[in-house]
Every structure is written in structure tokens, then in C-alpha cells.
Amino acid sequence: MTANPLHILLYKTYADLKAESKRTHAGMLWWIGEPLLHMVVYYIVFAVFFQRGGEDFIPFLLVGLVVWRWFQVTLMQGSASIRNGRKLMLQVHLRKTLFPASVILANSYKFAITLVLLLLFLWVYGLGISWYYAALPALLLIQLMLIMGCTYIAAALIPFLPDLRVLLDNALRAMLFLSGIFYAGDSLPEHIQPWFYLNPMAVLIDAYRDVLMHAQWPDWTRLNWVACLALVLILIGKWLIGKLDYQFPKVAV
């Protein structure tokens, strides 16, 4: 009897999360501590040293970083997932989408924990719940789709072009400063803003801030094009993985 792919995915995700939590003494606490540590470092650099930000900069920065890290960490880990799964591929034939999908699911679980803590912080800070929270499921779905599309494509290509992972790492470092994490998009000159919002993560970060901080609906026009882009990327990624399915185990590690 053939195993249910969903059961395999859930089991692999659970096993990976359990193994990861045992690698350090802090275990699962590090899932929360790491993003908080990043937030503290960036806050000190931009708000204290460079005197940037102003009022509400802490929630402004925290929303941007939490949203960004879900994208960045998942993409970097998922990009090597098929390459790292070569030994398992040699033992049993599995759908290769299982490897990036497992990374995406594991990091989404960790993001959900961080998101709950973020919401608690915002409520304590004084930014209460509003009717605009109804837009959150759509934002989460669109970002998940974008993560899936980017991760599938990267995971399909990197076994054959491992140097792409170095380029991806540097591209994400550049995107960190080009996605509006440390500044608002509308603070840029008007002639630059259309180019700035071609970055899908800039659109998403703005949208989360609109909902969580400003109690207003996000820009659905921009979000619609991000959703369409994400869907195209998913289709391309799944096609690539399917096309190269039997070649992945032959690629040298």
C-alpha cells in the first residue's frame, strides 16, 4: 500500500522540528529568541546609533522583521532541501516537492508562534484589534504562496547550480534593506515608489503594517499582483521539480 503523501509530509516536518529543537540547549525557545535578538540589534543600530525611526518605531520594526524572516529563513533553508535529501532519494522514490514543502511547513509553524507573540506585544503596546484583522488570512496566504514559489524554484535549481545559493544569500541581504523593514515606502520620493513596490515583500510588509498598526485595509491592487506572481512562481517551481525528478538523485552532493 502506498503511503499517503500528506502523512509523509507531516511526519517529516515533525521529525525535522524535533531534531532541530534538540540541537541546542534552548530548544524551541530559540525559535522565539532568535528573531527577538535580531530585532534588538537592528533597533540599537537604527534607533539608538543613527537616531532613526521616531514614534512607534519598535512595532514598526518588529512587524517588518517578523514578516521578513518567515520569507528569508524559509527560502534559504528550503533552497538546499532537495540537494540535502539526496541520500533519502537513493533509498526510496518520493515526490521531490516533499523536501521544500517540509521546510516551508516547519518554518510556517515557527512563524505562527512568533506571530502570536507579535500580536500580544502589539496589543500590550496599545495597538488593539480592529475589524481590519479580517485581512490577515489573505495576507498570510499570499505570503505563503510567494514563499512556496520562490522556494520550489530555488530548490529545483540549486542541486545543479550550487553556487546559486551564494547568490541567493547575497540577494536576500540586499532585499533586507530594499523591502521597507527600516523605513516606510511612502517616505521615499514619489518617482522611486513605483519601482520600490515591484518588490513583493515590500508590498506585503506594508500590508501587514496597514492592518496591524494603522487599522486600515491594505492596498488590494498591489496584493493582487503579488498573488498572481506567486501563483506563476509556484507553477514554474512545480514544473521544474517534476521535469527534473529522476535527475536529482544522480546529482553529486
Short mmCIF file of C-alpha atoms in Angstrom, two decimals:
data_model
loop_
_atom_site.label_atom_id
_atom_site.label_comp_id
_atom_site.label_asym_id
_atom_site.label_seq_id
_atom_site.Cartn_x
_atom_site.Cartn_y
_atom_site.Cartn_z
CA MET A 1 0.00 0.00 0.00
CA THR A 2 1.36 3.41 -0.98
CA ALA A 3 1.88 5.84 1.88
CA ASN A 4 -0.23 8.97 1.89
CA PRO A 5 1.99 11.91 0.73
CA LEU A 6 0.34 14.17 3.31
CA HIS A 7 1.19 11.75 6.12
CA ILE A 8 4.79 11.59 4.90
CA LEU A 9 4.98 15.39 4.77
CA LEU A 10 3.57 15.80 8.29
CA TYR A 11 5.83 13.10 9.73
CA LYS A 12 8.95 14.52 8.08
CA THR A 13 8.09 18.02 9.28
CA TYR A 14 7.53 16.77 12.82
CA ALA A 15 10.80 14.82 12.77
CA ASP A 16 12.75 17.82 11.45
CA LEU A 17 11.28 20.16 14.08
CA LYS A 18 12.02 17.68 16.85
CA ALA A 19 15.60 17.20 15.65
CA GLU A 20 16.14 20.95 15.36
CA SER A 21 14.84 21.61 18.87
CA LYS A 22 17.38 19.12 20.27
CA ARG A 23 20.42 20.70 18.61
CA THR A 24 20.66 23.49 21.20
CA HIS A 25 20.10 23.65 24.97
CA ALA A 26 17.43 26.33 24.49
CA GLY A 27 15.49 24.07 22.13
CA MET A 28 12.21 25.57 20.96
CA LEU A 29 12.84 28.76 22.92
CA TRP A 30 15.43 29.68 20.31
CA TRP A 31 12.66 29.89 17.69
CA ILE A 32 11.43 32.92 19.62
CA GLY A 33 14.77 34.20 20.90
CA GLU A 34 16.49 34.43 17.52
CA PRO A 35 14.04 36.88 15.88
CA LEU A 36 13.91 38.92 19.09
CA LEU A 37 17.70 39.12 19.14
CA HIS A 38 17.69 40.38 15.54
CA MET A 39 15.08 42.98 16.44
CA VAL A 40 17.16 44.25 19.39
CA VAL A 41 20.30 44.53 17.25
CA TYR A 42 18.58 46.43 14.45
CA TYR A 43 16.76 48.67 16.92
CA ILE A 44 20.04 49.64 18.59
CA VAL A 45 21.69 50.34 15.23
CA PHE A 46 18.90 52.36 13.61
CA ALA A 47 17.02 53.92 16.53
CA VAL A 48 19.84 54.47 19.01
CA PHE A 49 23.01 54.92 16.95
CA PHE A 50 21.53 56.61 13.87
CA GLN A 51 18.53 58.22 15.62
CA ARG A 52 16.09 56.90 13.02
CA GLY A 53 12.51 55.79 13.37
CA GLY A 54 10.67 58.09 15.70
CA GLU A 55 7.43 57.21 17.48
CA ASP A 56 6.15 53.62 17.19
CA PHE A 57 9.44 52.50 15.64
CA ILE A 58 9.57 49.37 17.81
CA PRO A 59 6.29 47.86 16.50
CA PHE A 60 7.11 49.21 13.02
CA LEU A 61 10.46 47.39 13.05
CA LEU A 62 9.13 44.26 14.71
CA VAL A 63 6.33 43.76 12.19
CA GLY A 64 8.77 44.15 9.31
CA LEU A 65 11.35 41.77 10.75
CA VAL A 66 8.87 39.03 11.72
CA VAL A 67 7.29 39.06 8.26
CA TRP A 68 10.69 39.23 6.52
CA ARG A 69 12.25 36.37 8.49
CA TRP A 70 9.47 33.96 7.56
CA PHE A 71 10.34 34.61 3.91
CA GLN A 72 14.13 34.75 4.25
CA VAL A 73 14.74 31.78 6.56
CA THR A 74 12.33 29.50 4.72
CA LEU A 75 13.78 30.36 1.32
CA MET A 76 17.39 29.84 2.43
CA GLN A 77 16.69 26.54 4.18
CA GLY A 78 14.31 25.30 1.51
CA SER A 79 16.68 26.13 -1.33
CA ALA A 80 19.01 23.32 -0.21
CA SER A 81 16.27 20.86 0.77
CA ILE A 82 16.29 18.68 -2.37
CA ARG A 83 20.09 18.65 -2.51
CA ASN A 84 20.27 17.66 1.17
CA GLY A 85 17.70 14.91 0.65
CA ARG A 86 19.77 13.00 -1.90
CA LYS A 87 20.58 10.09 0.46
CA LEU A 88 16.90 9.52 1.18
CA MET A 89 16.10 9.71 -2.56
CA LEU A 90 18.57 6.89 -3.21
CA GLN A 91 16.68 4.65 -0.77
CA VAL A 92 13.09 5.33 -1.77
CA HIS A 93 11.27 7.21 -4.51
CA LEU A 94 9.45 10.24 -3.11
CA ARG A 95 7.85 13.27 -4.63
CA LYS A 96 10.67 15.79 -4.62
CA THR A 97 8.29 18.61 -3.67
CA LEU A 98 8.16 16.87 -0.28
CA PHE A 99 11.58 18.29 0.65
CA PRO A 100 10.91 22.03 0.17
CA ALA A 101 7.30 21.58 1.35
CA SER A 102 8.54 20.11 4.63
CA VAL A 103 10.83 23.11 5.21
CA ILE A 104 8.01 25.52 4.37
CA LEU A 105 5.60 23.79 6.77
CA ALA A 106 8.17 23.67 9.60
CA ASN A 107 9.06 27.35 9.27
CA SER A 108 5.40 28.32 8.95
CA TYR A 109 4.76 26.57 12.26
CA LYS A 110 7.58 28.56 13.90
CA PHE A 111 6.30 31.75 12.26
CA ALA A 112 2.83 31.12 13.68
CA ILE A 113 4.29 31.04 17.20
CA THR A 114 6.22 34.26 16.55
CA LEU A 115 3.14 35.90 15.03
CA VAL A 116 1.06 35.16 18.13
CA LEU A 117 3.76 36.75 20.29
CA LEU A 118 3.91 39.73 17.94
CA LEU A 119 0.15 40.25 18.21
CA LEU A 120 0.34 40.03 22.01
CA PHE A 121 3.10 42.64 22.02
CA LEU A 122 1.12 44.98 19.76
CA TRP A 123 -1.95 44.69 21.99
CA VAL A 124 0.08 45.41 25.13
CA TYR A 125 1.76 48.31 23.30
CA GLY A 126 -1.68 49.81 22.68
CA LEU A 127 -2.37 48.80 19.08
CA GLY A 128 -5.61 46.92 19.64
CA ILE A 129 -7.60 44.51 17.50
CA SER A 130 -9.66 46.03 14.69
CA TRP A 131 -12.06 44.82 12.01
CA TYR A 132 -9.18 45.10 9.56
CA TYR A 133 -7.69 41.96 11.08
CA ALA A 134 -10.09 40.19 8.71
CA ALA A 135 -7.49 40.84 6.00
CA LEU A 136 -4.80 38.83 7.86
CA PRO A 137 -5.73 35.39 6.43
CA ALA A 138 -5.41 36.79 2.90
CA LEU A 139 -2.01 38.32 3.68
CA LEU A 140 -0.77 35.08 5.22
CA LEU A 141 -1.98 33.05 2.24
CA ILE A 142 -0.39 35.38 -0.31
CA GLN A 143 2.93 35.36 1.53
CA LEU A 144 2.81 31.58 1.88
CA MET A 145 2.24 31.29 -1.87
CA LEU A 146 5.18 33.62 -2.56
CA ILE A 147 7.41 31.58 -0.25
CA MET A 148 6.33 28.36 -1.94
CA GLY A 149 7.00 29.66 -5.43
CA CYS A 150 10.45 31.07 -4.64
CA THR A 151 11.48 28.04 -2.57
CA TYR A 152 10.36 25.47 -5.17
CA ILE A 153 12.32 27.21 -7.93
CA ALA A 154 15.46 27.61 -5.80
CA ALA A 155 15.26 24.01 -4.55
CA ALA A 156 14.94 22.73 -8.14
CA LEU A 157 17.92 24.68 -9.49
CA ILE A 158 20.48 24.57 -6.69
CA PRO A 159 21.30 20.82 -6.94
CA PHE A 160 22.58 21.53 -10.46
CA LEU A 161 23.93 25.04 -9.80
CA PRO A 162 25.07 25.06 -6.14
CA ASP A 163 26.70 28.48 -6.49
CA LEU A 164 23.21 29.93 -6.85
CA ARG A 165 22.82 29.52 -3.10
CA VAL A 166 25.62 32.04 -2.54
CA LEU A 167 23.94 34.44 -4.97
CA LEU A 168 20.60 33.87 -3.25
CA ASP A 169 22.10 34.63 0.16
CA ASN A 170 23.55 37.91 -1.12
CA ALA A 171 20.31 38.80 -2.93
CA LEU A 172 18.36 38.32 0.30
CA ARG A 173 20.84 40.51 2.18
CA ALA A 174 20.21 43.26 -0.37
CA MET A 175 16.43 42.73 -0.19
CA LEU A 176 16.59 43.14 3.59
CA PHE A 177 17.33 46.84 3.02
CA LEU A 178 15.11 47.20 -0.05
CA SER A 179 11.87 45.88 1.44
CA GLY A 180 10.95 48.75 3.75
CA ILE A 181 11.78 46.96 7.00
CA PHE A 182 13.55 50.02 8.41
CA TYR A 183 11.58 52.74 6.66
CA ALA A 184 8.12 53.36 5.21
CA GLY A 185 7.68 53.09 1.45
CA ASP A 186 5.71 56.32 1.30
CA SER A 187 8.71 58.18 2.77
CA LEU A 188 10.60 57.60 -0.48
CA PRO A 189 10.49 60.11 -3.36
CA GLU A 190 7.36 59.62 -5.46
CA HIS A 191 9.28 58.73 -8.62
CA ILE A 192 11.00 55.86 -6.76
CA GLN A 193 7.91 54.37 -5.11
CA PRO A 194 6.58 52.51 -8.20
CA TRP A 195 9.96 50.76 -8.51
CA PHE A 196 10.09 50.09 -4.77
CA TYR A 197 6.71 48.34 -4.84
CA LEU A 198 7.83 45.97 -7.58
CA ASN A 199 9.41 44.13 -4.67
CA PRO A 200 6.63 41.76 -3.48
CA MET A 201 7.98 41.67 0.07
CA ALA A 202 7.79 45.48 0.26
CA VAL A 203 4.11 45.22 -0.67
CA LEU A 204 3.46 42.53 1.94
CA ILE A 205 5.31 44.30 4.76
CA ASP A 206 3.36 47.49 4.02
CA ALA A 207 0.13 45.50 4.02
CA TYR A 208 0.80 43.90 7.41
CA ARG A 209 1.58 47.32 8.90
CA ASP A 210 -1.63 48.77 7.46
CA VAL A 211 -3.66 46.05 9.18
CA LEU A 212 -1.76 45.64 12.46
CA MET A 213 -0.61 49.21 13.14
CA HIS A 214 -2.71 51.66 11.16
CA ALA A 215 -6.12 49.92 11.36
CA GLN A 216 -6.82 50.21 7.64
CA TRP A 217 -7.26 47.92 4.64
CA PRO A 218 -4.11 47.07 2.70
CA ASP A 219 -3.64 48.02 -0.94
CA TRP A 220 -5.52 45.16 -2.63
CA THR A 221 -4.38 46.15 -6.11
CA ARG A 222 -0.74 45.63 -5.18
CA LEU A 223 -1.57 42.45 -3.27
CA ASN A 224 -3.43 41.03 -6.27
CA TRP A 225 -0.37 41.32 -8.48
CA VAL A 226 1.78 39.72 -5.75
CA ALA A 227 -0.69 36.84 -5.57
CA CYS A 228 -0.61 36.41 -9.35
CA LEU A 229 3.19 36.49 -9.34
CA ALA A 230 3.30 33.92 -6.53
CA LEU A 231 0.94 31.60 -8.41
CA VAL A 232 3.10 31.78 -11.55
CA LEU A 233 6.22 31.05 -9.48
CA ILE A 234 4.55 28.02 -7.86
CA LEU A 235 3.58 26.61 -11.26
CA ILE A 236 7.11 27.16 -12.61
CA GLY A 237 8.66 25.61 -9.50
CA LYS A 238 6.45 22.52 -9.55
CA TRP A 239 7.07 22.09 -13.29
CA LEU A 240 10.84 22.29 -12.77
CA ILE A 241 10.82 19.79 -9.91
CA GLY A 242 8.62 17.40 -11.89
CA LYS A 243 10.78 17.75 -15.02
CA LEU A 244 13.99 17.03 -13.10
CA ASP A 245 12.51 14.42 -10.76
CA TYR A 246 14.67 11.45 -11.82
CA GLN A 247 17.83 13.53 -12.20
CA PHE A 248 18.02 14.81 -8.61
CA PRO A 249 19.38 11.54 -7.09
CA LYS A 250 22.16 11.47 -9.72
CA VAL A 251 23.49 14.90 -8.84
CA ALA A 252 26.67 14.77 -6.76
CA VAL A 253 26.47 16.35 -3.33
#
